[in-house]
Amino acid sequence: MTSTRSDLDKVLVTDREHWLEGPPHELFSRLRRECPVHWTSRVSEYPDEDGYWSVTKADDIHAVSRDWRTYSSEVGGVTAVSDVFPIELMRAMFIGMDPPKHDRLKMLFQAGFTPRRIAAHEPAIRGIVVDVLDRVKDRDTCDLVTDVAQPIVSRVIGSFMGIPAQDDAVWARLMNTALGAGDPDLNPDGIKSIIENEIPEIFRRCSEMIAERRERPTDDLTSVLVHAEIDGQKLEEHEIVMGFFLLVAAGNDSTKATYCSGMRAMMEQPAERRALLDDPSLIPSSVEESLRMFPAFAHFRRTATCDTELAGQPIREGQKVVMWYVSSNRDESRYEDPDRFDVRRNPEHQAFGAGGRHFCLGTALARLELEIMFEETLARYPAMEMAGRPTVVESGFINQLKTLPVRLSAAA
Ligand code: HEM
């Protein structure tokens, strides 16, 4: 390679050119080796955005994630590009709050998301997975993203939130457009239309659900938000709507992403799939390996609250600090042969965050969904194969396939 350190100085990590085929793993590998805390000076598509630090190694991300006093989620939001969502809306979700308010609000949900409580949903989740897989059973081909993964994850989170099944597709569209805001297919009308169209529609639809629950409390998570009290005060309407948005968005997108990329890896590496078919007790390990290699969120971001230093790199108060989970999950200092998909590896990883206050609320739910989705898909379609080129969402934030055409019952 003839490149020099100075060409890294010019790299703009979130720029679209790097993400057209998915995460730029070679670039991240170089950054980890040569410049593990890297400065991007600007975001080409958003000229008003400030630059940011990219943190690419697992130990450094762990340090940022755990130190919420120095690295705030509230000051500037949690994504590298702040332009899509107004900061007041980010701060209305507990993912965009710092302690103590963050902890109080998160606590209201934590009890419902423990592995034990989630395990009680196993039969219901399996029922949803089987139902959706049965819908495609007479077809030769289908799209694993839109025909299988999307309806499953929408119904699972929809049932937690109290969304009627007939509204799943509408909520899925709203979430995909808002989270994939920069993708020309998911959001053909451009970034401004999120503020003009999708956010008002989310508010309108959600306000109707809130009004119903004010009159008749239910036992779903929307009701928890409506009736929540923090220090004797109810949440404001926009905090309820954004709390709802956070849960539906997180539940809708993430599990779908890791399932589809994991299935693709199995189809591309039949020996790994064979190992799972021969020994289904490896499925939980394959879930962790899929989370490691294909984390649903490429990054989350913090903002420095004071002048500080990370791995020898001075960082100034107010600067953005981006934690690249797509990079730390392939950090050579933690994983041997990190780009190899190995269903026996059963790794620890940072797909759900790096151990700080904002560690994913939905880990138990996501793990259970993924296990059941892999189990039931492999049992029904052990010889599924790719039936065309998959496409990826053009995004430096959500790391997911947009389409994954498959042939369901290729000759076994
Ligand atoms: C493959 C599945 C999933 C992945 C990879 C994932 C990943 C993440 C990550 C990386 C964070 C940390 C954000 C940060 O550092 O600021 C997070 C937070 C969160 N996740 Fe997940 N997630 C998944 C599934 C889910 C599901 C199914 C839910 C269901 C409700 C969920 C709800 C949340 C919530 C509410 C937060 C905010 C937690 C906080 O701010 O304290 N996630 N998730």
Short mmCIF file of C-alpha atoms in Angstrom, two decimals, residues 161-329:
data_model
loop_
_atom_site.label_atom_id
_atom_site.label_comp_id
_atom_site.label_asym_id
_atom_site.label_seq_id
_atom_site.Cartn_x
_atom_site.Cartn_y
_atom_site.Cartn_z
CA MET A 161 -46.30 -1.52 22.65
CA GLY A 162 -49.99 -2.30 22.10
CA ILE A 163 -49.94 -1.48 18.37
CA PRO A 164 -52.78 -3.23 16.47
CA ALA A 165 -51.38 -5.78 13.99
CA GLN A 166 -53.00 -4.02 11.04
CA ASP A 167 -50.84 -0.94 11.76
CA ASP A 168 -47.50 -2.80 11.75
CA ALA A 169 -46.67 -1.96 8.14
CA VAL A 170 -47.34 1.76 8.65
CA TRP A 171 -45.10 1.91 11.72
CA ALA A 172 -42.39 -0.06 9.93
CA ARG A 173 -42.44 2.44 7.06
CA LEU A 174 -42.25 5.42 9.43
CA MET A 175 -39.33 3.91 11.37
CA ASN A 176 -37.41 2.80 8.26
CA THR A 177 -37.78 6.24 6.70
CA ALA A 178 -36.73 8.08 9.86
CA LEU A 179 -33.74 5.85 10.66
CA GLY A 180 -32.63 5.35 7.07
CA ALA A 181 -33.13 9.05 6.33
CA GLY A 182 -30.11 9.31 4.00
CA ASP A 183 -31.00 6.26 1.88
CA PRO A 184 -32.53 7.15 -1.51
CA ASP A 185 -34.95 4.19 -1.48
CA LEU A 186 -36.04 4.30 2.16
CA ASN A 187 -36.44 8.07 2.10
CA PRO A 188 -36.77 9.23 -1.51
CA ASP A 189 -38.06 12.68 -0.50
CA GLY A 190 -34.83 13.75 1.19
CA ILE A 191 -33.86 14.64 4.69
CA LYS A 192 -36.18 17.63 5.16
CA SER A 193 -39.25 15.50 4.61
CA ILE A 194 -38.56 13.66 7.90
CA ILE A 195 -39.29 16.86 9.83
CA GLU A 196 -42.13 17.86 7.52
CA ASN A 197 -43.89 14.52 7.08
CA GLU A 198 -42.75 11.53 9.14
CA ILE A 199 -42.29 13.21 12.53
CA PRO A 200 -45.72 14.91 12.40
CA GLU A 201 -47.30 11.58 11.37
CA ILE A 202 -45.55 9.77 14.24
CA PHE A 203 -46.84 12.44 16.65
CA ARG A 204 -50.39 12.27 15.27
CA ARG A 205 -50.62 8.47 15.38
CA CYS A 206 -48.96 8.23 18.76
CA SER A 207 -51.13 10.96 20.29
CA GLU A 208 -54.20 8.90 19.45
CA MET A 209 -52.74 5.89 21.29
CA ILE A 210 -51.83 8.12 24.25
CA ALA A 211 -55.34 9.57 24.47
CA GLU A 212 -56.86 6.07 24.48
CA ARG A 213 -54.57 4.97 27.30
CA ARG A 214 -55.25 8.07 29.38
CA GLU A 215 -58.89 7.03 29.34
CA ARG A 216 -58.39 3.28 29.59
CA PRO A 217 -54.99 2.16 30.95
CA THR A 218 -53.70 -1.05 29.37
CA ASP A 219 -50.80 -3.32 30.30
CA ASP A 220 -48.60 -2.43 27.31
CA LEU A 221 -45.43 -0.31 27.30
CA THR A 222 -47.21 2.70 25.82
CA SER A 223 -49.31 2.77 28.99
CA VAL A 224 -46.13 2.62 31.10
CA LEU A 225 -44.96 5.82 29.37
CA VAL A 226 -48.34 7.55 29.63
CA HIS A 227 -48.62 6.91 33.37
CA ALA A 228 -44.92 7.24 34.27
CA GLU A 229 -44.04 9.68 37.04
CA ILE A 230 -40.51 11.01 37.53
CA ASP A 231 -40.13 12.89 40.82
CA GLY A 232 -43.90 13.23 41.05
CA GLN A 233 -44.24 14.64 37.55
CA LYS A 234 -45.83 12.98 34.55
CA LEU A 235 -43.91 12.99 31.27
CA GLU A 236 -44.77 15.68 28.78
CA GLU A 237 -46.61 14.66 25.60
CA HIS A 238 -43.48 14.95 23.41
CA GLU A 239 -41.52 12.83 25.91
CA ILE A 240 -44.16 10.10 25.73
CA VAL A 241 -44.19 10.20 21.92
CA MET A 242 -40.40 10.09 21.71
CA GLY A 243 -40.20 7.33 24.36
CA PHE A 244 -42.60 5.35 22.18
CA PHE A 245 -40.52 6.20 19.11
CA LEU A 246 -37.32 4.99 20.80
CA LEU A 247 -38.79 1.61 21.72
CA VAL A 248 -40.49 1.01 18.37
CA ALA A 249 -37.47 2.18 16.37
CA ALA A 250 -34.99 0.10 18.39
CA GLY A 251 -37.22 -2.98 18.30
CA ASN A 252 -38.06 -2.60 14.64
CA ASP A 253 -34.71 -2.13 13.04
CA SER A 254 -32.04 -3.81 15.02
CA THR A 255 -33.05 -7.46 15.24
CA LYS A 256 -34.06 -7.44 11.59
CA ALA A 257 -30.60 -6.19 10.63
CA THR A 258 -28.63 -8.81 12.53
CA TYR A 259 -30.93 -11.68 11.48
CA CYS A 260 -30.62 -10.89 7.77
CA SER A 261 -26.85 -10.40 7.82
CA GLY A 262 -26.44 -13.56 9.91
CA MET A 263 -28.57 -15.59 7.45
CA ARG A 264 -26.56 -14.20 4.56
CA ALA A 265 -23.31 -15.25 6.22
CA MET A 266 -24.70 -18.76 6.71
CA MET A 267 -25.70 -18.99 3.06
CA GLU A 268 -22.31 -17.73 1.94
CA GLN A 269 -20.50 -20.15 4.22
CA PRO A 270 -22.34 -23.46 4.01
CA ALA A 271 -19.86 -25.19 6.35
CA GLU A 272 -20.89 -22.83 9.16
CA ARG A 273 -24.56 -23.46 8.44
CA ARG A 274 -23.90 -27.22 8.32
CA ALA A 275 -22.38 -26.99 11.80
CA LEU A 276 -25.58 -25.34 13.08
CA LEU A 277 -27.84 -27.87 11.37
CA ASP A 278 -25.82 -30.74 12.83
CA ASP A 279 -25.68 -29.19 16.29
CA PRO A 280 -28.48 -26.68 17.01
CA SER A 281 -27.04 -26.11 20.51
CA LEU A 282 -24.59 -23.80 18.68
CA ILE A 283 -27.39 -21.38 17.79
CA PRO A 284 -26.89 -19.05 20.80
CA SER A 285 -23.19 -18.85 19.90
CA SER A 286 -24.08 -18.05 16.28
CA VAL A 287 -26.36 -15.25 17.54
CA GLU A 288 -23.43 -13.66 19.43
CA GLU A 289 -21.15 -14.08 16.42
CA SER A 290 -23.77 -12.43 14.16
CA LEU A 291 -24.12 -9.55 16.63
CA ARG A 292 -20.35 -9.15 16.69
CA MET A 293 -19.86 -9.17 12.93
CA PHE A 294 -23.05 -7.35 11.99
CA PRO A 295 -23.98 -4.95 14.82
CA ALA A 296 -27.27 -3.27 13.94
CA PHE A 297 -25.94 0.19 14.75
CA ALA A 298 -22.63 1.17 13.21
CA HIS A 299 -22.06 3.84 15.84
CA PHE A 300 -23.40 5.90 18.70
CA ARG A 301 -22.03 9.26 19.68
CA ARG A 302 -21.24 11.34 22.77
CA THR A 303 -20.14 14.97 23.29
CA ALA A 304 -17.19 15.93 25.52
CA THR A 305 -18.35 18.00 28.50
CA CYS A 306 -14.81 19.25 29.31
CA ASP A 307 -11.32 19.20 27.83
CA THR A 308 -10.03 15.67 28.17
CA GLU A 309 -7.72 13.06 26.63
CA LEU A 310 -8.45 9.69 25.08
CA ALA A 311 -5.64 7.24 24.25
CA GLY A 312 -3.22 10.17 24.26
CA GLN A 313 -5.38 12.29 21.96
CA PRO A 314 -6.52 15.62 23.44
CA ILE A 315 -10.25 16.23 23.00
CA ARG A 316 -11.81 19.62 23.58
CA GLU A 317 -15.03 20.45 25.41
CA GLY A 318 -18.00 20.38 23.04
CA GLN A 319 -16.38 18.07 20.46
CA LYS A 320 -18.25 15.05 19.17
CA VAL A 321 -16.90 11.59 20.00
CA VAL A 322 -18.21 8.73 17.84
CA MET A 323 -17.95 5.13 19.07
CA TRP A 324 -17.70 2.85 16.03
CA TYR A 325 -19.09 -0.52 17.15
CA VAL A 326 -18.66 -1.89 13.62
CA SER A 327 -14.94 -1.36 14.18
CA SER A 328 -14.49 -2.39 17.81
CA ASN A 329 -16.27 -5.69 17.13
#
